[in-house]
CSV table of N, CA and C in Angstrom, one decimal:
chain,number,residue,atom,x,y,z
A,12,ARG,N,132.7,122.0,119.7
A,12,ARG,CA,131.6,123.0,119.6
A,12,ARG,C,130.9,122.8,118.3
A,13,LEU,N,129.5,122.9,118.4
A,13,LEU,CA,128.7,122.7,117.2
A,13,LEU,C,128.3,124.0,116.6
A,14,ASP,N,128.3,124.0,115.2
A,14,ASP,CA,127.8,125.3,114.6
A,14,ASP,C,126.2,125.3,114.7
A,15,ASP,N,125.6,126.4,114.5
A,15,ASP,CA,124.2,126.6,114.7
A,15,ASP,C,123.4,125.6,113.8
A,16,ALA,N,123.7,125.4,112.6
A,16,ALA,CA,123.0,124.6,111.7
A,16,ALA,C,123.0,123.1,112.2
A,17,THR,N,124.1,122.6,112.7
A,17,THR,CA,124.2,121.3,113.2
A,17,THR,C,123.4,121.2,114.5
A,18,LYS,N,123.5,122.2,115.3
A,18,LYS,CA,122.7,122.1,116.6
A,18,LYS,C,121.2,122.1,116.3
A,19,LYS,N,120.8,122.9,115.3
A,19,LYS,CA,119.3,122.9,114.9
A,19,LYS,C,118.9,121.5,114.4
A,20,THR,N,119.8,120.9,113.6
A,20,THR,CA,119.5,119.6,113.0
A,20,THR,C,119.3,118.5,114.2
A,21,ILE,N,120.2,118.6,115.1
A,21,ILE,CA,120.2,117.6,116.2
A,21,ILE,C,118.9,117.9,117.1
A,22,GLU,N,118.6,119.1,117.4
A,22,GLU,CA,117.4,119.4,118.1
A,22,GLU,C,116.2,119.0,117.4
A,23,HIS,N,116.1,119.2,116.1
A,23,HIS,CA,115.0,118.8,115.3
A,23,HIS,C,114.8,117.3,115.4
A,24,GLY,N,115.9,116.5,115.3
A,24,GLY,CA,115.9,115.1,115.4
A,24,GLY,C,115.4,114.6,116.8
A,25,GLN,N,115.8,115.4,117.8
A,25,GLN,CA,115.3,115.0,119.2
A,25,GLN,C,113.8,115.2,119.3
A,26,ARG,N,113.3,116.2,118.6
A,26,ARG,CA,111.8,116.4,118.6
A,26,ARG,C,111.1,115.3,117.8
A,27,ILE,N,111.7,114.9,116.7
A,27,ILE,CA,111.1,113.8,115.9
A,27,ILE,C,111.0,112.5,116.8
A,28,ARG,N,112.2,112.2,117.5
A,28,ARG,CA,112.2,111.0,118.3
A,28,ARG,C,111.1,111.1,119.4
A,29,ALA,N,111.0,112.3,120.0
A,29,ALA,CA,110.0,112.5,121.1
A,29,ALA,C,108.6,112.2,120.6
A,30,CYS,N,108.3,112.7,119.3
A,30,CYS,CA,107.0,112.5,118.8
A,30,CYS,C,106.7,111.0,118.3
A,31,LEU,N,107.8,110.3,118.0
A,31,LEU,CA,107.6,108.9,117.6
A,31,LEU,C,107.4,107.9,118.7
A,32,LYS,N,107.7,108.4,119.9
A,32,LYS,CA,107.5,107.5,121.1
A,32,LYS,C,106.0,107.3,121.3
A,33,GLN,N,105.6,106.1,121.5
A,33,GLN,CA,104.2,105.8,121.7
A,33,GLN,C,104.1,104.7,122.8
A,34,PRO,N,103.2,105.0,123.8
A,34,PRO,CA,103.0,104.0,124.9
A,34,PRO,C,102.5,102.7,124.3
A,35,GLN,N,102.9,101.6,124.8
A,35,GLN,CA,102.4,100.3,124.4
A,35,GLN,C,100.9,100.2,124.7
A,36,PHE,N,100.2,99.6,123.8
A,36,PHE,CA,98.8,99.4,123.9
A,36,PHE,C,98.0,100.7,123.9
A,37,GLU,N,98.5,101.8,123.4
A,37,GLU,CA,97.8,103.0,123.2
A,37,GLU,C,98.0,103.5,121.8
A,38,PRO,N,97.4,102.9,120.8
A,38,PRO,CA,97.6,103.3,119.5
A,38,PRO,C,97.1,104.7,119.2
A,39,VAL,N,97.8,105.4,118.3
A,39,VAL,CA,97.4,106.7,117.9
A,39,VAL,C,96.6,106.7,116.6
A,40,ALA,N,95.5,107.4,116.5
A,40,ALA,CA,94.7,107.4,115.3
A,40,ALA,C,95.5,107.9,114.1
A,41,VAL,N,95.2,107.4,113.0
A,41,VAL,CA,95.9,107.8,111.7
A,41,VAL,C,95.9,109.3,111.5
A,42,PRO,N,94.7,110.0,111.6
A,42,PRO,CA,94.7,111.4,111.4
A,42,PRO,C,95.7,112.1,112.3
A,43,ALA,N,95.7,111.7,113.6
A,43,ALA,CA,96.6,112.3,114.6
A,43,ALA,C,98.1,112.1,114.2
A,44,GLN,N,98.4,110.9,113.7
A,44,GLN,CA,99.8,110.6,113.3
A,44,GLN,C,100.2,111.4,112.1
A,45,ILE,N,99.3,111.6,111.2
A,45,ILE,CA,99.5,112.4,110.0
A,45,ILE,C,99.7,113.8,110.4
A,46,ALA,N,98.9,114.4,111.3
A,46,ALA,CA,99.0,115.7,111.7
A,46,ALA,C,100.3,116.0,112.4
A,47,VAL,N,100.8,115.1,113.3
A,47,VAL,CA,102.0,115.3,114.0
A,47,VAL,C,103.2,115.2,113.0
A,48,LEU,N,103.1,114.2,112.0
A,48,LEU,CA,104.2,114.1,111.0
A,48,LEU,C,104.3,115.3,110.1
A,49,GLN,N,103.1,115.9,109.7
A,49,GLN,CA,103.1,117.1,108.9
A,49,GLN,C,103.7,118.3,109.7
A,50,ALA,N,103.3,118.4,110.9
A,50,ALA,CA,103.8,119.5,111.8
A,50,ALA,C,105.3,119.3,112.0
A,51,LEU,N,105.8,118.1,112.2
A,51,LEU,CA,107.3,117.9,112.3
A,51,LEU,C,108.0,118.3,111.0
A,52,THR,N,107.4,117.8,109.9
A,52,THR,CA,108.1,118.1,108.6
A,52,THR,C,108.1,119.6,108.3
A,53,ALA,N,107.1,120.3,108.7
A,53,ALA,CA,107.0,121.8,108.5
A,53,ALA,C,107.8,122.6,109.5
A,54,GLY,N,108.4,121.8,110.5
A,54,GLY,CA,109.3,122.5,111.5
A,54,GLY,C,108.5,123.2,112.6
A,55,LEU,N,107.2,122.9,112.7
A,55,LEU,CA,106.4,123.6,113.7
A,55,LEU,C,106.7,123.3,115.2
A,56,PHE,N,107.3,122.1,115.4
A,56,PHE,CA,107.7,121.7,116.8
A,56,PHE,C,109.1,122.3,117.2
A,57,ASP,N,109.8,122.9,116.2
A,57,ASP,CA,111.1,123.3,116.5
A,57,ASP,C,111.3,124.4,117.6
A,58,THR,N,110.2,125.1,117.9
A,58,THR,CA,110.3,126.1,118.9
A,58,THR,C,109.8,125.6,120.3
A,59,VAL,N,109.3,124.4,120.3
A,59,VAL,CA,108.7,123.8,121.5
A,59,VAL,C,109.9,123.3,122.3
A,60,ALA,N,109.9,123.6,123.6
A,60,ALA,CA,110.9,123.1,124.5
A,60,ALA,C,110.7,121.5,124.6
A,61,LEU,N,111.8,120.8,124.7
A,61,LEU,CA,111.8,119.4,124.7
A,61,LEU,C,110.9,118.8,125.9
A,62,PRO,N,111.0,119.4,127.1
A,62,PRO,CA,110.2,118.9,128.1
A,62,PRO,C,108.7,119.0,127.9
A,63,ARG,N,108.3,119.9,126.9
A,63,ARG,CA,106.9,120.1,126.7
A,63,ARG,C,106.4,119.4,125.4
A,64,MET,N,107.3,118.6,124.8
A,64,MET,CA,106.9,117.9,123.5
A,64,MET,C,105.7,117.0,123.6
A,65,ALA,N,105.6,116.2,124.7
A,65,ALA,CA,104.5,115.3,124.8
A,65,ALA,C,103.2,116.1,124.9
A,66,GLU,N,103.2,117.1,125.6
A,66,GLU,CA,102.0,118.0,125.8
A,66,GLU,C,101.6,118.6,124.4
A,67,ALA,N,102.6,119.1,123.7
A,67,ALA,CA,102.4,119.8,122.4
A,67,ALA,C,101.9,118.8,121.4
A,68,GLN,N,102.5,117.6,121.4
A,68,GLN,CA,102.1,116.5,120.5
A,68,GLN,C,100.6,116.2,120.8
A,69,ARG,N,100.3,116.0,122.0
A,69,ARG,CA,98.9,115.7,122.4
A,69,ARG,C,97.9,116.8,121.9
A,70,ALA,N,98.3,118.1,122.0
A,70,ALA,CA,97.5,119.2,121.5
A,70,ALA,C,97.3,119.1,120.0
A,71,VAL,N,98.3,118.7,119.2
A,71,VAL,CA,98.2,118.6,117.8
A,71,VAL,C,97.3,117.4,117.4
A,72,GLN,N,97.5,116.3,118.2
A,72,GLN,CA,96.6,115.1,118.0
A,72,GLN,C,95.2,115.4,118.2
A,73,ASP,N,94.9,116.2,119.3
A,73,ASP,CA,93.5,116.5,119.7
A,73,ASP,C,92.9,117.4,118.6
A,74,ALA,N,93.7,118.3,118.1
A,74,ALA,CA,93.3,119.2,117.0
A,74,ALA,C,92.9,118.4,115.7
A,75,ALA,N,93.7,117.4,115.5
A,75,ALA,CA,93.5,116.6,114.3
A,75,ALA,C,92.2,115.9,114.3
A,76,ALA,N,91.8,115.5,115.5
A,76,ALA,CA,90.5,114.8,115.7
A,76,ALA,C,89.3,115.7,115.4
A,77,LYS,N,89.6,117.1,115.4
A,77,LYS,CA,88.5,118.0,115.2
A,77,LYS,C,88.5,118.6,113.8
A,78,LEU,N,89.3,118.0,112.9
A,78,LEU,CA,89.3,118.5,111.5
A,78,LEU,C,87.9,118.1,110.8
A,79,ASP,N,87.7,118.7,109.7
A,79,ASP,CA,86.4,118.5,109.0
A,79,ASP,C,86.3,117.0,108.7
A,80,PRO,N,85.1,116.4,108.9
A,80,PRO,CA,84.9,115.0,108.6
A,80,PRO,C,85.3,114.5,107.3
A,81,PRO,N,85.0,115.3,106.2
A,81,PRO,CA,85.5,114.8,104.9
A,81,PRO,C,87.1,114.6,104.8
A,82,LEU,N,87.8,115.6,105.4
A,82,LEU,CA,89.2,115.5,105.5
A,82,LEU,C,89.7,114.3,106.3
A,83,LEU,N,89.0,114.2,107.5
A,83,LEU,CA,89.4,113.0,108.3
A,83,LEU,C,89.2,111.7,107.5
A,84,GLY,N,88.1,111.6,106.8
A,84,GLY,CA,87.8,110.4,106.0
A,84,GLY,C,88.9,110.2,105.0
A,85,ARG,N,89.4,111.2,104.3
A,85,ARG,CA,90.5,111.1,103.3
A,85,ARG,C,91.8,110.6,104.0
A,86,LEU,N,92.0,111.1,105.3
A,86,LEU,CA,93.2,110.7,106.0
A,86,LEU,C,93.1,109.2,106.4
A,87,VAL,N,92.0,108.8,106.8
A,87,VAL,CA,91.8,107.4,107.3
A,87,VAL,C,91.8,106.5,106.1
A,88,ASP,N,91.2,106.9,104.9
A,88,ASP,CA,91.2,106.1,103.8
A,88,ASP,C,92.5,106.1,103.0
A,89,LYS,N,93.5,106.8,103.6
A,89,LYS,CA,94.9,106.8,103.0
A,89,LYS,C,94.9,107.3,101.6
A,90,GLU,N,94.0,108.3,101.3
A,90,GLU,CA,94.0,109.0,100.0
A,90,GLU,C,95.2,109.9,100.0
A,91,LYS,N,95.7,110.2,98.8
A,91,LYS,CA,96.8,111.1,98.7
A,91,LYS,C,96.3,112.5,99.2
A,92,LEU,N,97.1,113.2,100.0
A,92,LEU,CA,96.7,114.5,100.5
A,92,LEU,C,96.9,115.5,99.4
A,93,SER,N,95.9,116.3,99.2
A,93,SER,CA,96.0,117.5,98.3
A,93,SER,C,96.8,118.6,99.0
A,94,ASP,N,97.3,119.5,98.2
A,94,ASP,CA,98.0,120.7,98.8
A,94,ASP,C,97.1,121.4,99.8
A,95,GLU,N,95.8,121.5,99.5
A,95,GLU,CA,94.8,122.2,100.3
A,95,GLU,C,94.6,121.4,101.6
A,96,ASP,N,94.5,120.1,101.6
A,96,ASP,CA,94.4,119.2,102.8
A,96,ASP,C,95.6,119.4,103.7
A,97,ARG,N,96.8,119.3,103.0
A,97,ARG,CA,98.1,119.5,103.8
A,97,ARG,C,98.1,120.8,104.5
A,98,LYS,N,97.7,121.9,103.8
A,98,LYS,CA,97.7,123.2,104.3
A,98,LYS,C,96.8,123.3,105.5
A,99,THR,N,95.6,122.7,105.4
A,99,THR,CA,94.6,122.7,106.5
A,99,THR,C,95.2,122.0,107.7
A,100,VAL,N,95.8,120.8,107.5
A,100,VAL,CA,96.4,120.1,108.6
A,100,VAL,C,97.5,120.9,109.3
A,101,ILE,N,98.3,121.5,108.5
A,101,ILE,CA,99.5,122.3,109.1
A,101,ILE,C,99.0,123.5,109.8
A,102,GLU,N,98.0,124.2,109.3
A,102,GLU,CA,97.4,125.4,109.9
A,102,GLU,C,96.8,125.0,111.2
A,103,SER,N,96.1,123.9,111.3
A,103,SER,CA,95.5,123.4,112.5
A,103,SER,C,96.6,123.2,113.6
A,104,ALA,N,97.6,122.5,113.2
A,104,ALA,CA,98.7,122.2,114.1
A,104,ALA,C,99.4,123.5,114.5
A,105,ARG,N,99.6,124.4,113.6
A,105,ARG,CA,100.3,125.7,113.9
A,105,ARG,C,99.4,126.5,115.0
A,106,ALA,N,98.1,126.5,114.8
A,106,ALA,CA,97.3,127.2,115.8
A,106,ALA,C,97.4,126.6,117.2
A,107,GLU,N,97.5,125.3,117.2
A,107,GLU,CA,97.6,124.6,118.5
A,107,GLU,C,99.0,124.9,119.2
A,108,LEU,N,100.0,124.9,118.3
A,108,LEU,CA,101.4,125.0,118.9
A,108,LEU,C,101.7,126.5,119.2
A,109,LYS,N,100.9,127.4,118.9
A,109,LYS,CA,101.2,128.8,119.3
A,109,LYS,C,101.3,128.9,120.8
A,110,ALA,N,100.5,128.1,121.5
A,110,ALA,CA,100.5,128.2,123.0
A,110,ALA,C,101.8,127.6,123.6
A,111,PHE,N,102.6,126.9,122.8
A,111,PHE,CA,103.8,126.3,123.3
A,111,PHE,C,105.1,127.1,122.8
A,112,SER,N,104.9,128.1,122.1
A,112,SER,CA,106.0,129.0,121.7
A,112,SER,C,106.6,129.7,122.8
A,113,PRO,N,107.9,129.8,122.9
A,113,PRO,CA,108.5,130.5,124.0
A,113,PRO,C,108.2,132.0,124.0
A,114,LYS,N,107.8,132.5,122.8
A,114,LYS,CA,107.5,133.9,122.7
A,114,LYS,C,106.1,134.2,123.2
A,115,SER,N,105.4,133.2,123.4
A,115,SER,CA,104.0,133.4,123.9
A,115,SER,C,103.8,133.3,125.4
A,116,ASP,N,103.0,134.2,125.9
A,116,ASP,CA,102.7,134.1,127.4
A,116,ASP,C,101.5,133.2,127.6
A,117,ALA,N,100.9,132.7,126.6
A,117,ALA,CA,99.7,131.9,126.7
A,117,ALA,C,100.1,130.5,127.2
A,118,LYS,N,99.2,129.9,128.0
A,118,LYS,CA,99.3,128.5,128.4
A,118,LYS,C,98.6,127.7,127.3
A,119,PRO,N,98.8,126.3,127.3
A,119,PRO,CA,98.2,125.5,126.3
A,119,PRO,C,96.7,125.6,126.2
A,120,ASN,N,96.0,126.0,127.2
A,120,ASN,CA,94.6,126.2,127.2
A,120,ASN,C,94.2,127.5,126.5
A,121,GLY,N,95.2,128.3,126.1
A,121,GLY,CA,95.0,129.5,125.4
A,121,GLY,C,94.8,130.7,126.3
A,122,LYS,N,94.9,130.5,127.6
A,122,LYS,CA,94.8,131.6,128.5
A,122,LYS,C,96.2,132.1,129.0
A,123,PRO,N,96.4,133.4,129.0
A,123,PRO,CA,97.7,133.9,129.5
A,123,PRO,C,97.9,133.6,131.0
A,124,ASP,N,99.2,133.5,131.3
A,124,ASP,CA,99.5,133.3,132.8
A,124,ASP,C,99.0,134.5,133.5
A,125,ALA,N,98.5,134.3,134.7
A,125,ALA,CA,98.1,135.5,135.5
A,125,ALA,C,99.3,136.1,136.1
A,126,LYS,N,99.4,137.4,136.0
A,126,LYS,CA,100.5,138.1,136.5
A,126,LYS,C,100.1,138.7,137.9
A,127,PRO,N,100.9,138.5,138.9
A,127,PRO,CA,100.5,139.1,140.2
A,127,PRO,C,100.4,140.6,140.1
A,128,ASP,N,99.5,141.2,140.8
A,128,ASP,CA,99.3,142.6,140.8
A,128,ASP,C,100.3,143.2,141.8
A,129,ALA,N,101.3,143.9,141.3
A,129,ALA,CA,102.3,144.4,142.2
A,129,ALA,C,101.8,145.6,143.1
A,130,ALA,N,100.7,146.2,142.6
A,130,ALA,CA,100.2,147.4,143.3
A,130,ALA,C,99.4,147.0,144.6
A,131,VAL,N,99.1,145.7,144.7
A,131,VAL,CA,98.3,145.3,145.8
A,131,VAL,C,99.0,145.4,147.1
A,132,ASP,N,100.3,145.0,147.1
A,132,ASP,CA,101.1,145.1,148.4
A,132,ASP,C,101.9,146.4,148.5
A,133,ALA,N,101.7,147.3,147.6
A,133,ALA,CA,102.5,148.6,147.6
A,133,ALA,C,101.8,149.5,148.6
A,134,LYS,N,102.7,150.3,149.2
A,134,LYS,CA,102.2,151.4,150.1
A,134,LYS,C,101.7,152.5,149.2
A,135,PRO,N,100.7,153.3,149.7
A,135,PRO,CA,100.1,154.3,148.9
A,135,PRO,C,101.1,155.3,148.3
A,136,ASP,N,102.2,155.6,148.9
A,136,ASP,CA,103.2,156.6,148.4
A,136,ASP,C,104.3,155.9,147.6
A,137,GLU,N,104.3,154.6,147.4
A,137,GLU,CA,105.3,153.9,146.7
A,137,GLU,C,104.8,153.5,145.3
A,138,LYS,N,105.7,153.4,144.4
A,138,LYS,CA,105.4,152.9,143.0
A,138,LYS,C,105.6,151.4,143.1
A,139,PRO,N,104.7,150.6,142.4
A,139,PRO,CA,104.9,149.2,142.3
A,139,PRO,C,106.2,148.9,141.6
A,140,ASP,N,106.9,147.8,142.1
A,140,ASP,CA,108.1,147.4,141.4
A,140,ASP,C,109.2,148.4,141.4
A,141,ALA,N,109.1,149.4,142.2
A,141,ALA,CA,110.2,150.5,142.2
A,141,ALA,C,111.4,149.9,142.9
A,142,LYS,N,112.5,150.2,142.3
A,142,LYS,CA,113.8,149.7,142.9
A,142,LYS,C,114.5,151.0,143.4
A,143,PRO,N,115.2,150.8,144.6
A,143,PRO,CA,115.9,152.0,145.1
A,143,PRO,C,117.0,152.4,144.1
A,144,ALA,N,117.2,153.7,144.0
A,144,ALA,CA,118.2,154.2,143.1
A,144,ALA,C,119.6,154.0,143.8
A,145,THR,N,120.5,153.5,143.0
A,145,THR,CA,121.9,153.3,143.6
A,145,THR,C,122.8,154.0,142.6
A,146,ALA,N,123.7,154.8,143.2
A,146,ALA,CA,124.7,155.5,142.3
A,146,ALA,C,125.9,154.5,142.2
A,147,LYS,N,126.4,154.5,140.9
A,147,LYS,CA,127.6,153.7,140.7
A,147,LYS,C,128.8,154.6,140.8
A,148,LYS,N,129.8,154.1,141.5
A,148,LYS,CA,131.0,154.9,141.6
A,148,LYS,C,131.8,154.8,140.2
A,149,GLY,N,132.3,156.0,139.9
A,149,GLY,CA,133.1,156.1,138.7
A,149,GLY,C,132.2,156.2,137.4
A,150,ALA,N,130.9,156.2,137.5
A,150,ALA,CA,130.0,156.3,136.4
A,150,ALA,C,129.8,157.8,136.0
A,151,ALA,N,129.9,158.1,134.8
A,151,ALA,CA,129.8,159.5,134.4
A,151,ALA,C,128.4,159.8,133.8
């Protein structure tokens, strides 16, 4: 049995491996690579479910392509990132990854899941989602 810290370390490593996989003949742009690596280093992918990693990675890569042109230029020219540049890249990734957080009801496109309206099928004198009351034996 693994302790929580070891389990977190292993899961973090699985997310890193998921992000480092690249299809052959589909190179990833330098700014997109930097954004993903910065997000990984900051632990932003740690709450993303492993099956959704590719989708989350793509969202971060797409967000990186929309960064300010001067910042994109510095990333492409391999200039050393300033603290402000690093913060901008990480905040951009954080904003994209909110949609992948298990605490969020939002889908990756930023729209919440539609909840079925329980009142539609309810009879006029019934409450939606009402469960019949059952008495438990021996309960006080």
